[in-house]
PDB file of C-alpha atoms in Angstrom:
ATOM      1  CA  UNK A 133      -6.149  19.570  -0.449  1.00  0.00           C
ATOM      2  CA  UNK A 134      -6.667  16.370   0.524  1.00  0.00           C
ATOM      3  CA  UNK A 135      -4.400  13.724   2.537  1.00  0.00           C
ATOM      4  CA  UNK A 136      -4.921   9.936   1.809  1.00  0.00           C
ATOM      5  CA  UNK A 137      -4.813   7.559   3.887  1.00  0.00           C
ATOM      6  CA  UNK A 138      -6.181   4.305   4.967  1.00  0.00           C
ATOM      7  CA  UNK A 139      -7.744   2.265   8.229  1.00  0.00           C
ATOM      8  CA  UNK A 140      -7.928  -1.388   8.640  1.00  0.00           C
ATOM      9  CA  UNK A 141     -10.033  -2.513  11.391  1.00  0.00           C
ATOM     10  CA  UNK A 142      -8.404  -5.703  12.741  1.00  0.00           C
ATOM     11  CA  UNK A 143     -11.582  -6.798  14.461  1.00  0.00           C
ATOM     12  CA  UNK A 144     -13.075  -7.506  10.957  1.00  0.00           C
ATOM     13  CA  UNK A 145     -10.035  -8.479   8.877  1.00  0.00           C
ATOM     14  CA  UNK A 146      -9.774 -12.724   8.344  1.00  0.00           C
ATOM     15  CA  UNK A 147      -6.702 -12.340   6.371  1.00  0.00           C
ATOM     16  CA  UNK A 148      -8.438 -14.188   3.684  1.00  0.00           C
ATOM     17  CA  UNK A 149      -5.749 -12.552   1.047  1.00  0.00           C
ATOM     18  CA  UNK A 150      -8.208 -11.211  -1.326  1.00  0.00           C
ATOM     19  CA  UNK A 151      -6.696  -7.765  -0.566  1.00  0.00           C
ATOM     20  CA  UNK A 152      -3.240  -8.918  -1.767  1.00  0.00           C
ATOM     21  CA  UNK A 153      -4.539 -11.116  -5.362  1.00  0.00           C
ATOM     22  CA  UNK A 154      -6.768  -7.475  -5.817  1.00  0.00           C
ATOM     23  CA  UNK A 155      -3.227  -5.634  -5.896  1.00  0.00           C
ATOM     24  CA  UNK A 156      -1.569  -8.068  -7.733  1.00  0.00           C
ATOM     25  CA  UNK A 157      -3.808  -7.993 -10.295  1.00  0.00           C
ATOM     26  CA  UNK A 158      -4.557  -4.264 -10.498  1.00  0.00           C
ATOM     27  CA  UNK A 159      -0.730  -3.347 -10.702  1.00  0.00           C
ATOM     28  CA  UNK A 160       0.804  -5.460 -12.465  1.00  0.00           C
ATOM     29  CA  UNK A 161       3.292  -7.626 -10.162  1.00  0.00           C
ATOM     30  CA  UNK A 162       4.952 -10.111 -11.552  1.00  0.00           C
ATOM     31  CA  UNK A 163       4.157 -14.046 -10.029  1.00  0.00           C
ATOM     32  CA  UNK A 164       6.961 -15.552  -7.602  1.00  0.00           C
ATOM     33  CA  UNK A 165       8.363 -18.564  -7.450  1.00  0.00           C
ATOM     34  CA  UNK A 166       9.568 -20.843  -4.205  1.00  0.00           C
ATOM     35  CA  UNK A 167      12.713 -20.211  -4.976  1.00  0.00           C
ATOM     36  CA  UNK A 168      12.765 -16.285  -4.754  1.00  0.00           C
ATOM     37  CA  UNK A 169       9.945 -16.701  -2.094  1.00  0.00           C
ATOM     38  CA  UNK A 170      12.948 -18.684  -0.384  1.00  0.00           C
ATOM     39  CA  UNK A 171      15.955 -15.777  -1.015  1.00  0.00           C
ATOM     40  CA  UNK A 172      13.090 -12.656  -0.040  1.00  0.00           C
ATOM     41  CA  UNK A 173      12.691 -11.796  -3.177  1.00  0.00           C
ATOM     42  CA  UNK A 174       9.433 -11.991  -4.168  1.00  0.00           C
ATOM     43  CA  UNK A 175       7.219  -8.360  -4.822  1.00  0.00           C
ATOM     44  CA  UNK A 176       4.304  -7.766  -2.544  1.00  0.00           C
ATOM     45  CA  UNK A 177       3.239  -4.629  -2.285  1.00  0.00           C
ATOM     46  CA  UNK A 178       0.421  -5.692   0.242  1.00  0.00           C
ATOM     47  CA  UNK A 179       1.661  -8.355   2.380  1.00  0.00           C
ATOM     48  CA  UNK A 180       1.231  -9.223   5.410  1.00  0.00           C
ATOM     49  CA  UNK A 181       2.899  -9.010   8.920  1.00  0.00           C
ATOM     50  CA  UNK A 182       2.207 -11.486  11.902  1.00  0.00           C
ATOM     51  CA  UNK A 183       2.144 -10.641  15.475  1.00  0.00           C
ATOM     52  CA  UNK A 184       2.237 -12.693  18.205  1.00  0.00           C
ATOM     53  CA  UNK A 185       0.907 -13.023  22.207  1.00  0.00           C
ATOM     54  CA  UNK A 186       2.628 -16.118  23.697  1.00  0.00           C
ATOM     55  CA  UNK A 187       1.224 -15.931  26.662  1.00  0.00           C
ATOM     56  CA  UNK A 188       0.887 -19.704  27.168  1.00  0.00           C
ATOM     57  CA  UNK A 189      -1.610 -21.538  26.684  1.00  0.00           C
ATOM     58  CA  UNK A 190      -3.301 -19.067  24.749  1.00  0.00           C
ATOM     59  CA  UNK A 191      -1.187 -18.184  21.978  1.00  0.00           C
ATOM     60  CA  UNK A 192      -2.473 -16.040  19.331  1.00  0.00           C
ATOM     61  CA  UNK A 193      -1.382 -14.533  16.247  1.00  0.00           C
ATOM     62  CA  UNK A 194      -2.586 -11.223  14.742  1.00  0.00           C
ATOM     63  CA  UNK A 195      -2.631 -10.583  10.750  1.00  0.00           C
ATOM     64  CA  UNK A 196      -2.068  -7.226  10.068  1.00  0.00           C
ATOM     65  CA  UNK A 197      -2.502  -6.554   5.636  1.00  0.00           C
ATOM     66  CA  UNK A 198       0.797  -4.161   4.951  1.00  0.00           C
ATOM     67  CA  UNK A 199       0.394  -2.236   2.240  1.00  0.00           C
ATOM     68  CA  UNK A 200       3.116   1.071   2.018  1.00  0.00           C
ATOM     69  CA  UNK A 201       2.224   3.468   5.153  1.00  0.00           C
ATOM     70  CA  UNK A 202       2.866   6.667   2.485  1.00  0.00           C
ATOM     71  CA  UNK A 203       4.469   8.282   5.717  1.00  0.00           C
ATOM     72  CA  UNK A 204       4.036  12.010   6.251  1.00  0.00           C
ATOM     73  CA  UNK A 205       8.108  12.298   6.666  1.00  0.00           C
ATOM     74  CA  UNK A 206       8.912   9.595   5.144  1.00  0.00           C
ATOM     75  CA  UNK A 207      12.891   8.638   5.459  1.00  0.00           C
ATOM     76  CA  UNK A 208      12.548   6.520   1.532  1.00  0.00           C
ATOM     77  CA  UNK A 209      12.762  10.116  -0.086  1.00  0.00           C
ATOM     78  CA  UNK A 210      15.443  11.602   2.287  1.00  0.00           C
ATOM     79  CA  UNK A 211      18.214   8.802   1.023  1.00  0.00           C
ATOM     80  CA  UNK A 212      17.374   8.700  -3.018  1.00  0.00           C
ATOM     81  CA  UNK A 213      20.383  10.401  -5.161  1.00  0.00           C
ATOM     82  CA  UNK A 214      18.592  11.052  -7.878  1.00  0.00           C
ATOM     83  CA  UNK A 215      15.100  12.193  -6.541  1.00  0.00           C
ATOM     84  CA  UNK A 216      13.679   8.842  -8.208  1.00  0.00           C
ATOM     85  CA  UNK A 217      10.667   9.003  -5.241  1.00  0.00           C
ATOM     86  CA  UNK A 218       9.273  11.713  -4.305  1.00  0.00           C
ATOM     87  CA  UNK A 219       5.414  12.979  -1.996  1.00  0.00           C
ATOM     88  CA  UNK A 220       3.133  14.060  -4.296  1.00  0.00           C
ATOM     89  CA  UNK A 221      -0.614  15.101  -4.321  1.00  0.00           C
ATOM     90  CA  UNK A 222      -2.443  14.387  -1.012  1.00  0.00           C
ATOM     91  CA  UNK A 223       0.449  12.985   0.273  1.00  0.00           C
ATOM     92  CA  UNK A 224       0.669   9.781  -1.936  1.00  0.00           C
ATOM     93  CA  UNK A 225       4.492   8.745  -1.742  1.00  0.00           C
ATOM     94  CA  UNK A 226       5.458   8.001  -5.464  1.00  0.00           C
ATOM     95  CA  UNK A 227       8.269   5.919  -7.577  1.00  0.00           C
ATOM     96  CA  UNK A 228       9.875   7.658 -10.897  1.00  0.00           C
ATOM     97  CA  UNK A 229      10.917   3.973 -12.859  1.00  0.00           C
ATOM     98  CA  UNK A 230      12.977   5.216 -15.193  1.00  0.00           C
ATOM     99  CA  UNK A 231      14.782   7.860 -13.096  1.00  0.00           C
ATOM    100  CA  UNK A 232      15.820   4.839 -10.361  1.00  0.00           C
ATOM    101  CA  UNK A 233      19.266   3.653 -10.459  1.00  0.00           C
ATOM    102  CA  UNK A 234      19.188   0.550  -8.313  1.00  0.00           C
ATOM    103  CA  UNK A 235      20.734   1.891  -5.430  1.00  0.00           C
ATOM    104  CA  UNK A 236      18.650   0.664  -3.198  1.00  0.00           C
ATOM    105  CA  UNK A 237      18.985   3.105  -0.326  1.00  0.00           C
ATOM    106  CA  UNK A 238      15.336   3.639  -0.318  1.00  0.00           C
ATOM    107  CA  UNK A 239      14.664  -0.016   0.291  1.00  0.00           C
ATOM    108  CA  UNK A 240      17.328   0.320   3.241  1.00  0.00           C
ATOM    109  CA  UNK A 241      16.070   3.359   5.076  1.00  0.00           C
ATOM    110  CA  UNK A 242      11.916   2.466   4.975  1.00  0.00           C
ATOM    111  CA  UNK A 243      11.434   0.823   8.714  1.00  0.00           C
ATOM    112  CA  UNK A 244       8.642  -0.856   7.374  1.00  0.00           C
ATOM    113  CA  UNK A 245      10.285  -2.936   4.299  1.00  0.00           C
ATOM    114  CA  UNK A 246       7.618  -1.970   1.722  1.00  0.00           C
ATOM    115  CA  UNK A 247       9.856  -1.372  -0.945  1.00  0.00           C
ATOM    116  CA  UNK A 248      10.725  -3.859  -3.453  1.00  0.00           C
ATOM    117  CA  UNK A 249      14.052  -4.300  -5.890  1.00  0.00           C
ATOM    118  CA  UNK A 250      13.438  -6.154  -8.975  1.00  0.00           C
ATOM    119  CA  UNK A 251      15.950  -8.713  -9.165  1.00  0.00           C
ATOM    120  CA  UNK A 252      14.868 -10.480 -12.398  1.00  0.00           C
ATOM    121  CA  UNK A 253      12.931  -9.532 -14.846  1.00  0.00           C
ATOM    122  CA  UNK A 254       9.661  -9.698 -14.899  1.00  0.00           C
ATOM    123  CA  UNK A 255       8.018 -12.304 -16.141  1.00  0.00           C
ATOM    124  CA  UNK A 256       3.944 -13.806 -16.820  1.00  0.00           C
ATOM    125  CA  UNK A 257       2.515 -16.970 -18.481  1.00  0.00           C
ATOM    126  CA  UNK A 258       1.114 -15.954 -21.383  1.00  0.00           C
ATOM    127  CA  UNK A 259      -2.601 -16.697 -20.618  1.00  0.00           C
ATOM    128  CA  UNK A 260      -2.111 -13.461 -17.954  1.00  0.00           C
ATOM    129  CA  UNK A 261      -0.672 -10.891 -20.684  1.00  0.00           C
ATOM    130  CA  UNK A 262      -3.979 -10.147 -21.869  1.00  0.00           C
ATOM    131  CA  UNK A 263      -5.242  -8.878 -18.223  1.00  0.00           C
ATOM    132  CA  UNK A 264      -2.785  -6.420 -17.723  1.00  0.00           C
ATOM    133  CA  UNK A 265      -4.225  -3.341 -16.577  1.00  0.00           C
ATOM    134  CA  UNK A 266      -3.126  -0.586 -19.516  1.00  0.00           C
ATOM    135  CA  UNK A 267      -2.680   2.418 -16.372  1.00  0.00           C
ATOM    136  CA  UNK A 268      -0.049   0.414 -14.776  1.00  0.00           C
ATOM    137  CA  UNK A 269       3.623   0.377 -15.880  1.00  0.00           C
ATOM    138  CA  UNK A 270       4.899  -2.870 -15.892  1.00  0.00           C
ATOM    139  CA  UNK A 271       8.392  -2.508 -13.902  1.00  0.00           C
ATOM    140  CA  UNK A 272      11.282  -3.116 -15.448  1.00  0.00           C
ATOM    141  CA  UNK A 273      14.214  -5.535 -13.672  1.00  0.00           C
ATOM    142  CA  UNK A 274      16.739  -2.689 -11.387  1.00  0.00           C
ATOM    143  CA  UNK A 275      14.337  -0.614 -10.096  1.00  0.00           C
ATOM    144  CA  UNK A 276      12.430  -0.239  -6.673  1.00  0.00           C
ATOM    145  CA  UNK A 277       8.859  -0.522  -6.957  1.00  0.00           C
ATOM    146  CA  UNK A 278       5.377  -0.143  -4.284  1.00  0.00           C
ATOM    147  CA  UNK A 279       2.444   0.232  -2.883  1.00  0.00           C
ATOM    148  CA  UNK A 280       0.921   3.263  -4.667  1.00  0.00           C
ATOM    149  CA  UNK A 281      -2.407   3.607  -3.185  1.00  0.00           C
ATOM    150  CA  UNK A 282      -3.431   2.823  -6.912  1.00  0.00           C
ATOM    151  CA  UNK A 283      -2.860   6.496  -7.796  1.00  0.00           C
ATOM    152  CA  UNK A 284      -4.223   5.771 -11.201  1.00  0.00           C
ATOM    153  CA  UNK A 285      -7.350   5.628 -10.086  1.00  0.00           C
ATOM    154  CA  UNK A 286      -7.431   8.809  -8.365  1.00  0.00           C
ATOM    155  CA  UNK A 287      -6.332  10.531 -11.407  1.00  0.00           C
ATOM    156  CA  UNK A 288      -9.624   8.199 -13.413  1.00  0.00           C
ATOM    157  CA  UNK A 289     -11.833   9.542  -9.936  1.00  0.00           C
ATOM    158  CA  UNK A 290     -10.781  13.329 -11.456  1.00  0.00           C
ATOM    159  CA  UNK A 291     -11.557  13.192 -15.030  1.00  0.00           C
ATOM    160  CA  UNK A 292     -14.843  11.715 -13.835  1.00  0.00           C
ATOM    161  CA  UNK A 293     -15.513  14.149 -11.488  1.00  0.00           C
ATOM    162  CA  UNK A 294     -14.591  16.662 -13.826  1.00  0.00           C
ATOM    163  CA  UNK A 295     -16.572  15.530 -17.037  1.00  0.00           C
ATOM    164  CA  UNK A 296     -19.381  15.192 -14.652  1.00  0.00           C
ATOM    165  CA  UNK A 297     -19.549  19.182 -12.920  1.00  0.00           C
ATOM    166  CA  UNK A 298     -18.978  18.218  -9.497  1.00  0.00           C
ATOM    167  CA  UNK A 299     -16.885  17.491  -6.742  1.00  0.00           C
ATOM    168  CA  UNK A 300     -15.295  14.372  -6.084  1.00  0.00           C
ATOM    169  CA  UNK A 301     -16.758  11.971  -3.727  1.00  0.00           C
ATOM    170  CA  UNK A 302     -15.618   9.772  -0.849  1.00  0.00           C
ATOM    171  CA  UNK A 303     -16.141   6.563  -3.070  1.00  0.00           C
ATOM    172  CA  UNK A 304     -15.037   8.041  -6.090  1.00  0.00           C
ATOM    173  CA  UNK A 305     -11.217   6.904  -5.245  1.00  0.00           C
ATOM    174  CA  UNK A 306     -10.927   3.696  -3.749  1.00  0.00           C
ATOM    175  CA  UNK A 307      -7.327   1.531  -4.213  1.00  0.00           C
ATOM    176  CA  UNK A 308      -8.068  -2.377  -5.790  1.00  0.00           C
ATOM    177  CA  UNK A 309      -6.849  -3.725  -2.155  1.00  0.00           C
ATOM    178  CA  UNK A 310     -10.407  -1.998  -0.166  1.00  0.00           C
ATOM    179  CA  UNK A 311     -12.446  -2.744  -3.138  1.00  0.00           C
ATOM    180  CA  UNK A 312     -11.746  -6.362  -2.988  1.00  0.00           C
ATOM    181  CA  UNK A 313     -11.770  -6.579   0.853  1.00  0.00           C
ATOM    182  CA  UNK A 314     -15.002  -8.589   1.722  1.00  0.00           C
ATOM    183  CA  UNK A 315     -14.983  -8.273   5.180  1.00  0.00           C
ATOM    184  CA  UNK A 316     -15.077  -4.482   4.200  1.00  0.00           C
ATOM    185  CA  UNK A 317     -11.837  -3.958   6.815  1.00  0.00           C
ATOM    186  CA  UNK A 318     -10.187  -1.687   4.836  1.00  0.00           C
ATOM    187  CA  UNK A 319     -11.646   1.946   4.749  1.00  0.00           C
ATOM    188  CA  UNK A 320      -9.672   4.821   2.276  1.00  0.00           C
ATOM    189  CA  UNK A 321     -10.180   8.516   2.095  1.00  0.00           C
ATOM    190  CA  UNK A 322      -8.853  11.794   3.350  1.00  0.00           C
ATOM    191  CA  UNK A 323      -7.819  12.025   6.674  1.00  0.00           C
ATOM    192  CA  UNK A 324      -8.494  15.778   6.847  1.00  0.00           C
ATOM    193  CA  UNK A 325     -12.031  15.794   6.130  1.00  0.00           C
ATOM    194  CA  UNK A 326     -14.140  15.095   8.223  1.00  0.00           C
ATOM    195  CA  UNK A 327     -17.277  14.122   5.888  1.00  0.00           C
ATOM    196  CA  UNK A 328     -14.839  11.039   5.311  1.00  0.00           C
ATOM    197  CA  UNK A 329     -14.846   7.801   7.473  1.00  0.00           C
ATOM    198  CA  UNK A 330     -11.268   7.540   8.083  1.00  0.00           C
ATOM    199  CA  UNK A 331     -10.990  11.054   8.940  1.00  0.00           C
ATOM    200  CA  UNK A 332     -13.252   9.477  12.448  1.00  0.00           C
ATOM    201  CA  UNK A 333     -11.596   6.116  12.488  1.00  0.00           C
ATOM    202  CA  UNK A 334      -8.197   7.260  12.395  1.00  0.00           C
ATOM    203  CA  UNK A 335      -9.119   8.888  16.160  1.00  0.00           C
ATOM    204  CA  UNK A 336     -10.568   6.218  17.759  1.00  0.00           C
ATOM    205  CA  UNK A 337      -9.541   5.177  20.883  1.00  0.00           C
ATOM    206  CA  UNK A 338      -8.690   1.999  18.855  1.00  0.00           C
ATOM    207  CA  UNK A 339      -6.345   3.298  16.854  1.00  0.00           C
ATOM    208  CA  UNK A 340      -2.317   2.587  16.561  1.00  0.00           C
ATOM    209  CA  UNK A 341       0.032   3.144  14.169  1.00  0.00           C
ATOM    210  CA  UNK A 342       2.966   0.713  13.429  1.00  0.00           C
ATOM    211  CA  UNK A 343       6.702   2.310  14.578  1.00  0.00           C
ATOM    212  CA  UNK A 344       5.246   5.902  15.499  1.00  0.00           C
ATOM    213  CA  UNK A 345       8.430   6.177  17.944  1.00  0.00           C
ATOM    214  CA  UNK A 346      10.379   6.413  14.771  1.00  0.00           C
ATOM    215  CA  UNK A 347       8.483  10.096  13.688  1.00  0.00           C
ATOM    216  CA  UNK A 348       7.822   9.309  10.191  1.00  0.00           C
ATOM    217  CA  UNK A 349       4.029   9.828  10.464  1.00  0.00           C
ATOM    218  CA  UNK A 350       2.591   6.961   8.811  1.00  0.00           C
ATOM    219  CA  UNK A 351      -0.869   7.335   6.985  1.00  0.00           C
ATOM    220  CA  UNK A 352      -2.138   3.874   7.755  1.00  0.00           C
ATOM    221  CA  UNK A 353      -3.925   3.210  11.071  1.00  0.00           C
ATOM    222  CA  UNK A 354      -5.035  -0.210  12.711  1.00  0.00           C
ATOM    223  CA  UNK A 355      -7.830  -0.189  14.860  1.00  0.00           C
ATOM    224  CA  UNK A 356      -6.867  -2.841  17.356  1.00  0.00           C
ATOM    225  CA  UNK A 357      -9.005  -6.394  18.184  1.00  0.00           C
ATOM    226  CA  UNK A 358     -11.233  -6.877  20.505  1.00  0.00           C
ATOM    227  CA  UNK A 359     -11.606  -4.168  22.473  1.00  0.00           C
TER     228      UNK A 359
END
């Protein structure tokens, strides 16, 4: 069975934001406003971390695109009292919205802060509603949501391969963020398949993962800059 993961090359990433915009459109994420942003209640399945290297006078900032890390040892699952979050096919950490009771234990347990609680009823301008993705459900107020690695695309890819009577190819299943990246900085595939690019890249000497010492085994890898 595949073990889906992502490698982000920070040498290629220019922080353009295309991945975040594509994620919002693909996954029916409601727009925020300045008040929600100030309160820390905006929802962004693909967000950015800023790392500073402050060695005056050469102060540098690094931008790290940050989806859910779909950990192999996800602490969010262990604390959910109603099993609304789970590790599914290919190691993808999913969320059952109708089962979520909004206790937010998972948002507290996640060390990467990639889980978002819907504090408000989601609302879109009328002009945006015809653009809803019918493959992704709209989450109501009071539940937690997060990046799914565009899991709905995996289902479509499997159906397509089955219809064409062939095995799935590497490029059959690609999340919207990776597909939209103009710099081709985001790689996605099976971390255990030597024929997939992410298999090789995840073993590069440039690779690192965030908060590795916690033992969560995240499946998102970063390739360091300038090496």
